[in-house]
Amino acid sequence: MNSSVSEASLELDYRELDRIIEEDYQNDKENLIMILQAIQKTYNYLPKPAISYLAVKIGVPVSQIYGVATFYSTFSLEPRGRNIISICLGTACHVRGGDRIHETLVDQLQVHDGQTTSDNRFTLESVRCIGCCSLGPVIKVNEDMHGHVKTDEIKTILGRYE
Amino acid sequence: MKITSIKDLDAIRQASFSRLYAPNGVKVNVGMASCGIAAGAQASYNLALKEFSTKSGVSISQTGCIGFCEMEPLVEIVAQGKPRMMYHHLTEDKIVEAINGYLAADYHKKWILGQMRDPRNLLEDDIANPQAKVQPIEGFPFLEDIPFYAKQTKVALRNCGYMDPDSIEEYIARKGYYAFMQALTMKPADIIKTIKVSGLRGRGGGGFPTGIKWETCAKHPGERYIICNADEGDPGAYMDRSILEGDPHSVLEGMLIAALAIGANYGFIYVRNEYPLAVKRLITAIKDAEKAGLLGDNIAGTEFSFHIKISRGAGAFVCGESTALMSSLEGKVGRPRAKYVHTVEKGLRDGPSNLNNVETYANVPPIILKGGNWYASMGTANSKGTKVFSLVGKVINTGLVEVPMGINLKDIVFDIGGGIPRKKEFKAVQTGGPSGGCIPARLMDLPVDYQKLAEVGSIMGSGGMIVMDRDTCMVDLARYFLDFLKEESCGQCNPCREGIKQMLDILTNICQGNGKEGDIELLEELGVMIQRFSLCGLGTSAPNPVLTTILYFRDEYEAHIRDKKCPAGVCKPLFHYEIDPETCTGCHSCAKKCPQEAITGDKKKPHQLDQTKCIKCGICYDTCKFDAIVIR
């Protein structure tokens, strides 16, 4: 975890933030959740300076934005890895051995849920149902879905992501 | 072009007819819902496009999910005057050969699921079956006759897998927006009356009568809102995703009709963030509907205006609860509130708000066109119409099925679902997600409707049906659901926040072999307390999975606590694997796969398992074809 390093060296592009807040979401505080999603898409997480800037722009206290950012599981206040692995722990995946896949991932990456590998290559996140139950157990790496995953295939799958 | 009348719809319908039913040349429809894409449909689509885009006479198109998820990627190939062939597992390596085969009328029998007898939906009975004059090819079953489809009746799923979800023309060609045009000529009270007569109840889980909800909402003054709940949070349920990805216009049309009936000008669709494709297809659908003058100001040249905004959730199960959802729509933390005042009176922005689920809205257009009595003719006394279930877990034919209410569980699991893989012993079905319960094998004759499911301690919920075999540990399953709910509890009220945690701690202890006498009774007591005193539906239903598993599988709990054994072989501290020397054939396949090299033995002689090396990963158990690996 090297959040302090990246945070300090992070240069925010305020024009991009303005574009998101003003153009895409019309400075409307009802759009807070979607604005945060857009910011996270740009930076891979929610940088603190961006939250402060957003608070002033839409007139919502930082505390309230922080509340929203920590309530919803999508948001991360820390930088994440280059590749995001979402392991599905929905019921259908669970009864088809999703836990074993989870254990194997934890074992191979040496990180727990929500953590990032020391080389910044992977962040492991568990999600509850991606809605591809028929393919269980499922893992999603970035936008790619991998179905019917077996423990001995994980190494090969992860090997495809740099 | 702006659509202002049924005549305009007719013109589009006629113009799009050939595209759907009698294409020029050969048309390849690739099933491109999330699950299809995950199974490799995108690669098949791309390759087909690359291979045939320069050749005239072959067009490649996309459709939504036709439901038989186990068989993905599903691809349909059609041509005028030829049978409509549905191919299964049509991955990249097969698609070109399959298309070339179809062109040469040399069909690949092994790859074909069946030929479609009639591609029309239930609203298109005013045209003849386009396949009626086509000579079926002998030796290929009709798709409608194979067990997975034979007992289904498609109302909400009427277009999923039969048309391009990104094409408003194809939706209109399948009689889309006709119901809305008809509703425009009806009095709001008559629309509500039709819905009431139909007996349609909320398909999201609560099962509240839709017509009564609309009527109550319409009575309250102020700016009213129409909201669609697409925050499909129940793990194991994905019918809403499938409808949004396969037929987004049906939801928009349902919302439009609700807006007419209730008198609303603004609508919201709250979609889970985990469904990016559904959001993409919805955005396209809304834009196209706006272009056609079916959304926006002065719709179809009338005074009526309706605008729909999409809001994306951010991963919170509790936001499926109505008040939490509305709070989230306002950009706030999604915490429920007590419902002394219902949301139909004061909901979003304190205005009267009508919230229905995706599937509920998708059912509305057929009800308007075919009448409330028609819909009420299907189903049971208290549950009318059809319901979509996602049949998943330990079942051969996983997929989405739409069946008339009242069908019994056995028919769903064994006839449609094809039974349990590897003929293992069937144990239970879990319905209703984390708020539901487990129904044991001995109650399999139960007709599925709202009341019957409630009688056995479960709920209909959104329609997830998770089949479990002898390898599923019911204590572990209860622990799994509570773990889920502990994470998802918003933390506002004590009974839910603290109670679930206490129950989870007890269950975790039991699963780790530290259960003690009295634990079961304590779980029951805590469960009843949480049910009675929690603020919202998440808490009041949270103990259901525990209470039903105790009710039906008490012996498993007792085995964990008293004998320190997990009969299903799931809770690691409570079992070990052994090789039965009588049944072991010495095929060596388990030894080859064991990551710990714990299994040894000469070929064709019974093998041995070294307990000190075994990590109980279960690979040998899954691998053995002779059931020689046993749980002790």
mmCIF file with all atom_site columns, N, CA and C in Angstrom, chain A residues 110-146:
data_model
loop_
_atom_site.group_PDB
_atom_site.id
_atom_site.type_symbol
_atom_site.label_atom_id
_atom_site.label_alt_id
_atom_site.label_comp_id
_atom_site.label_asym_id
_atom_site.label_entity_id
_atom_site.label_seq_id
_atom_site.pdbx_PDB_ins_code
_atom_site.Cartn_x
_atom_site.Cartn_y
_atom_site.Cartn_z
_atom_site.occupancy
_atom_site.B_iso_or_equiv
_atom_site.pdbx_formal_charge
_atom_site.auth_seq_id
_atom_site.auth_comp_id
_atom_site.auth_asym_id
_atom_site.auth_atom_id
_atom_site.pdbx_PDB_model_num
ATOM 1   N N  . GLN A 1 110 ? -1.361  -13.138 -2.098  1.00 0.00 ? 110 GLN A N  1
ATOM 2   C CA . GLN A 1 110 ? -0.938  -12.721 -0.764  1.00 0.00 ? 110 GLN A CA 1
ATOM 3   C C  . GLN A 1 110 ? -1.553  -11.390 -0.338  1.00 0.00 ? 110 GLN A C  1
ATOM 4   N N  . VAL A 1 111 ? -2.804  -11.187 -0.716  1.00 0.00 ? 111 VAL A N  1
ATOM 5   C CA . VAL A 1 111 ? -3.545  -10.010 -0.246  1.00 0.00 ? 111 VAL A CA 1
ATOM 6   C C  . VAL A 1 111 ? -4.943  -10.460 0.153   1.00 0.00 ? 111 VAL A C  1
ATOM 7   N N  . HIS A 1 112 ? -5.584  -9.649  0.975   1.00 0.00 ? 112 HIS A N  1
ATOM 8   C CA . HIS A 1 112 ? -6.961  -9.923  1.326   1.00 0.00 ? 112 HIS A CA 1
ATOM 9   C C  . HIS A 1 112 ? -7.892  -8.970  0.582   1.00 0.00 ? 112 HIS A C  1
ATOM 10  N N  . ASP A 1 113 ? -9.199  -9.173  0.776   1.00 0.00 ? 113 ASP A N  1
ATOM 11  C CA . ASP A 1 113 ? -10.182 -8.331  0.087   1.00 0.00 ? 113 ASP A CA 1
ATOM 12  C C  . ASP A 1 113 ? -9.889  -6.849  0.274   1.00 0.00 ? 113 ASP A C  1
ATOM 13  N N  . GLY A 1 114 ? -9.959  -6.115  -0.812  1.00 0.00 ? 114 GLY A N  1
ATOM 14  C CA . GLY A 1 114 ? -9.769  -4.671  -0.744  1.00 0.00 ? 114 GLY A CA 1
ATOM 15  C C  . GLY A 1 114 ? -8.311  -4.255  -0.760  1.00 0.00 ? 114 GLY A C  1
ATOM 16  N N  . GLN A 1 115 ? -7.411  -5.244  -0.759  1.00 0.00 ? 115 GLN A N  1
ATOM 17  C CA . GLN A 1 115 ? -5.986  -4.879  -0.736  1.00 0.00 ? 115 GLN A CA 1
ATOM 18  C C  . GLN A 1 115 ? -5.359  -4.987  -2.125  1.00 0.00 ? 115 GLN A C  1
ATOM 19  N N  . THR A 1 116 ? -4.197  -4.340  -2.242  1.00 0.00 ? 116 THR A N  1
ATOM 20  C CA . THR A 1 116 ? -3.493  -4.297  -3.514  1.00 0.00 ? 116 THR A CA 1
ATOM 21  C C  . THR A 1 116 ? -2.131  -4.965  -3.351  1.00 0.00 ? 116 THR A C  1
ATOM 22  N N  . THR A 1 117 ? -1.711  -5.689  -4.368  1.00 0.00 ? 117 THR A N  1
ATOM 23  C CA . THR A 1 117 ? -0.405  -6.360  -4.286  1.00 0.00 ? 117 THR A CA 1
ATOM 24  C C  . THR A 1 117 ? 0.707   -5.311  -4.249  1.00 0.00 ? 117 THR A C  1
ATOM 25  N N  . SER A 1 118 ? 1.835   -5.684  -3.686  1.00 0.00 ? 118 SER A N  1
ATOM 26  C CA . SER A 1 118 ? 2.906   -4.695  -3.471  1.00 0.00 ? 118 SER A CA 1
ATOM 27  C C  . SER A 1 118 ? 3.428   -4.134  -4.797  1.00 0.00 ? 118 SER A C  1
ATOM 28  N N  . ASP A 1 119 ? 3.319   -4.902  -5.872  1.00 0.00 ? 119 ASP A N  1
ATOM 29  C CA . ASP A 1 119 ? 3.777   -4.379  -7.161  1.00 0.00 ? 119 ASP A CA 1
ATOM 30  C C  . ASP A 1 119 ? 2.679   -3.606  -7.896  1.00 0.00 ? 119 ASP A C  1
ATOM 31  N N  . ASN A 1 120 ? 1.567   -3.346  -7.188  1.00 0.00 ? 120 ASN A N  1
ATOM 32  C CA . ASN A 1 120 ? 0.466   -2.568  -7.769  1.00 0.00 ? 120 ASN A CA 1
ATOM 33  C C  . ASN A 1 120 ? -0.217  -3.242  -8.947  1.00 0.00 ? 120 ASN A C  1
ATOM 34  N N  . ARG A 1 121 ? 0.035   -4.526  -9.120  1.00 0.00 ? 121 ARG A N  1
ATOM 35  C CA . ARG A 1 121 ? -0.502  -5.178  -10.307 1.00 0.00 ? 121 ARG A CA 1
ATOM 36  C C  . ARG A 1 121 ? -1.984  -5.524  -10.120 1.00 0.00 ? 121 ARG A C  1
ATOM 37  N N  . PHE A 1 122 ? -2.348  -6.032  -8.943  1.00 0.00 ? 122 PHE A N  1
ATOM 38  C CA . PHE A 1 122 ? -3.731  -6.473  -8.747  1.00 0.00 ? 122 PHE A CA 1
ATOM 39  C C  . PHE A 1 122 ? -4.341  -5.896  -7.471  1.00 0.00 ? 122 PHE A C  1
ATOM 40  N N  . THR A 1 123 ? -5.626  -5.575  -7.539  1.00 0.00 ? 123 THR A N  1
ATOM 41  C CA . THR A 1 123 ? -6.410  -5.331  -6.334  1.00 0.00 ? 123 THR A CA 1
ATOM 42  C C  . THR A 1 123 ? -7.475  -6.418  -6.292  1.00 0.00 ? 123 THR A C  1
ATOM 43  N N  . LEU A 1 124 ? -7.617  -7.031  -5.117  1.00 0.00 ? 124 LEU A N  1
ATOM 44  C CA . LEU A 1 124 ? -8.612  -8.094  -4.982  1.00 0.00 ? 124 LEU A CA 1
ATOM 45  C C  . LEU A 1 124 ? -9.852  -7.543  -4.300  1.00 0.00 ? 124 LEU A C  1
ATOM 46  N N  . GLU A 1 125 ? -10.995 -7.732  -4.933  1.00 0.00 ? 125 GLU A N  1
ATOM 47  C CA . GLU A 1 125 ? -12.242 -7.294  -4.314  1.00 0.00 ? 125 GLU A CA 1
ATOM 48  C C  . GLU A 1 125 ? -13.247 -8.428  -4.408  1.00 0.00 ? 125 GLU A C  1
ATOM 49  N N  . SER A 1 126 ? -14.045 -8.609  -3.354  1.00 0.00 ? 126 SER A N  1
ATOM 50  C CA . SER A 1 126 ? -15.096 -9.610  -3.498  1.00 0.00 ? 126 SER A CA 1
ATOM 51  C C  . SER A 1 126 ? -16.414 -8.895  -3.728  1.00 0.00 ? 126 SER A C  1
ATOM 52  N N  . VAL A 1 127 ? -17.239 -9.438  -4.615  1.00 0.00 ? 127 VAL A N  1
ATOM 53  C CA . VAL A 1 127 ? -18.545 -8.841  -4.892  1.00 0.00 ? 127 VAL A CA 1
ATOM 54  C C  . VAL A 1 127 ? -19.611 -9.908  -4.690  1.00 0.00 ? 127 VAL A C  1
ATOM 55  N N  . ARG A 1 128 ? -20.819 -9.444  -4.447  1.00 0.00 ? 128 ARG A N  1
ATOM 56  C CA . ARG A 1 128 ? -21.915 -10.380 -4.220  1.00 0.00 ? 128 ARG A CA 1
ATOM 57  C C  . ARG A 1 128 ? -22.773 -10.398 -5.459  1.00 0.00 ? 128 ARG A C  1
ATOM 58  N N  . CYS A 1 129 ? -22.497 -11.319 -6.314  1.00 0.00 ? 129 CYS A N  1
ATOM 59  C CA . CYS A 1 129 ? -23.274 -11.566 -7.513  1.00 0.00 ? 129 CYS A CA 1
ATOM 60  C C  . CYS A 1 129 ? -23.076 -10.546 -8.624  1.00 0.00 ? 129 CYS A C  1
ATOM 61  N N  . ILE A 1 130 ? -22.503 -11.035 -9.703  1.00 0.00 ? 130 ILE A N  1
ATOM 62  C CA . ILE A 1 130 ? -22.344 -10.217 -10.902 1.00 0.00 ? 130 ILE A CA 1
ATOM 63  C C  . ILE A 1 130 ? -23.508 -10.498 -11.840 1.00 0.00 ? 130 ILE A C  1
ATOM 64  N N  . GLY A 1 131 ? -24.328 -11.458 -11.500 1.00 0.00 ? 131 GLY A N  1
ATOM 65  C CA . GLY A 1 131 ? -25.478 -11.776 -12.346 1.00 0.00 ? 131 GLY A CA 1
ATOM 66  C C  . GLY A 1 131 ? -25.151 -12.747 -13.468 1.00 0.00 ? 131 GLY A C  1
ATOM 67  N N  . CYS A 1 132 ? -24.038 -13.447 -13.355 1.00 0.00 ? 132 CYS A N  1
ATOM 68  C CA . CYS A 1 132 ? -23.706 -14.474 -14.358 1.00 0.00 ? 132 CYS A CA 1
ATOM 69  C C  . CYS A 1 132 ? -23.728 -15.837 -13.690 1.00 0.00 ? 132 CYS A C  1
ATOM 70  N N  . CYS A 1 133 ? -24.794 -16.072 -12.932 1.00 0.00 ? 133 CYS A N  1
ATOM 71  C CA . CYS A 1 133 ? -24.864 -17.219 -12.032 1.00 0.00 ? 133 CYS A CA 1
ATOM 72  C C  . CYS A 1 133 ? -24.696 -18.552 -12.743 1.00 0.00 ? 133 CYS A C  1
ATOM 73  N N  . SER A 1 134 ? -25.129 -18.604 -14.008 1.00 0.00 ? 134 SER A N  1
ATOM 74  C CA . SER A 1 134 ? -25.067 -19.879 -14.702 1.00 0.00 ? 134 SER A CA 1
ATOM 75  C C  . SER A 1 134 ? -23.629 -20.266 -15.000 1.00 0.00 ? 134 SER A C  1
ATOM 76  N N  . LEU A 1 135 ? -22.714 -19.311 -14.904 1.00 0.00 ? 135 LEU A N  1
ATOM 77  C CA . LEU A 1 135 ? -21.321 -19.599 -15.232 1.00 0.00 ? 135 LEU A CA 1
ATOM 78  C C  . LEU A 1 135 ? -20.476 -19.821 -13.987 1.00 0.00 ? 135 LEU A C  1
ATOM 79  N N  . GLY A 1 136 ? -21.113 -19.851 -12.829 1.00 0.00 ? 136 GLY A N  1
ATOM 80  C CA . GLY A 1 136 ? -20.389 -19.914 -11.569 1.00 0.00 ? 136 GLY A CA 1
ATOM 81  C C  . GLY A 1 136 ? -19.466 -21.106 -11.457 1.00 0.00 ? 136 GLY A C  1
ATOM 82  N N  . PRO A 1 137 ? -18.385 -20.984 -10.692 1.00 0.00 ? 137 PRO A N  1
ATOM 83  C CA . PRO A 1 137 ? -17.880 -19.766 -10.057 1.00 0.00 ? 137 PRO A CA 1
ATOM 84  C C  . PRO A 1 137 ? -17.240 -18.802 -11.068 1.00 0.00 ? 137 PRO A C  1
ATOM 85  N N  . VAL A 1 138 ? -17.476 -17.517 -10.815 1.00 0.00 ? 138 VAL A N  1
ATOM 86  C CA . VAL A 1 138 ? -17.069 -16.485 -11.764 1.00 0.00 ? 138 VAL A CA 1
ATOM 87  C C  . VAL A 1 138 ? -16.058 -15.536 -11.127 1.00 0.00 ? 138 VAL A C  1
ATOM 88  N N  . ILE A 1 139 ? -15.024 -15.161 -11.877 1.00 0.00 ? 139 ILE A N  1
ATOM 89  C CA . ILE A 1 139 ? -14.240 -14.001 -11.464 1.00 0.00 ? 139 ILE A CA 1
ATOM 90  C C  . ILE A 1 139 ? -14.211 -13.006 -12.619 1.00 0.00 ? 139 ILE A C  1
ATOM 91  N N  . LYS A 1 140 ? -14.140 -11.728 -12.243 1.00 0.00 ? 140 LYS A N  1
ATOM 92  C CA . LYS A 1 140 ? -14.076 -10.680 -13.258 1.00 0.00 ? 140 LYS A CA 1
ATOM 93  C C  . LYS A 1 140 ? -12.742 -9.975  -13.078 1.00 0.00 ? 140 LYS A C  1
ATOM 94  N N  . VAL A 1 141 ? -11.955 -9.899  -14.147 1.00 0.00 ? 141 VAL A N  1
ATOM 95  C CA . VAL A 1 141 ? -10.727 -9.127  -14.074 1.00 0.00 ? 141 VAL A CA 1
ATOM 96  C C  . VAL A 1 141 ? -10.932 -7.931  -14.986 1.00 0.00 ? 141 VAL A C  1
ATOM 97  N N  . ASN A 1 142 ? -10.873 -6.756  -14.415 1.00 0.00 ? 142 ASN A N  1
ATOM 98  C CA . ASN A 1 142 ? -11.250 -5.518  -15.111 1.00 0.00 ? 142 ASN A CA 1
ATOM 99  C C  . ASN A 1 142 ? -12.639 -5.709  -15.718 1.00 0.00 ? 142 ASN A C  1
ATOM 100 N N  . GLU A 1 143 ? -12.742 -5.706  -17.058 1.00 0.00 ? 143 GLU A N  1
ATOM 101 C CA . GLU A 1 143 ? -14.069 -5.899  -17.641 1.00 0.00 ? 143 GLU A CA 1
ATOM 102 C C  . GLU A 1 143 ? -14.278 -7.327  -18.166 1.00 0.00 ? 143 GLU A C  1
ATOM 103 N N  . ASP A 1 144 ? -13.255 -8.171  -18.032 1.00 0.00 ? 144 ASP A N  1
ATOM 104 C CA . ASP A 1 144 ? -13.359 -9.517  -18.607 1.00 0.00 ? 144 ASP A CA 1
ATOM 105 C C  . ASP A 1 144 ? -13.951 -10.501 -17.598 1.00 0.00 ? 144 ASP A C  1
ATOM 106 N N  . MET A 1 145 ? -14.962 -11.222 -18.050 1.00 0.00 ? 145 MET A N  1
ATOM 107 C CA . MET A 1 145 ? -15.589 -12.203 -17.188 1.00 0.00 ? 145 MET A CA 1
ATOM 108 C C  . MET A 1 145 ? -14.971 -13.578 -17.452 1.00 0.00 ? 145 MET A C  1
ATOM 109 N N  . HIS A 1 146 ? -14.649 -14.284 -16.391 1.00 0.00 ? 146 HIS A N  1
ATOM 110 C CA . HIS A 1 146 ? -14.158 -15.652 -16.546 1.00 0.00 ? 146 HIS A CA 1
ATOM 111 C C  . HIS A 1 146 ? -15.108 -16.587 -15.803 1.00 0.00 ? 146 HIS A C  1
#
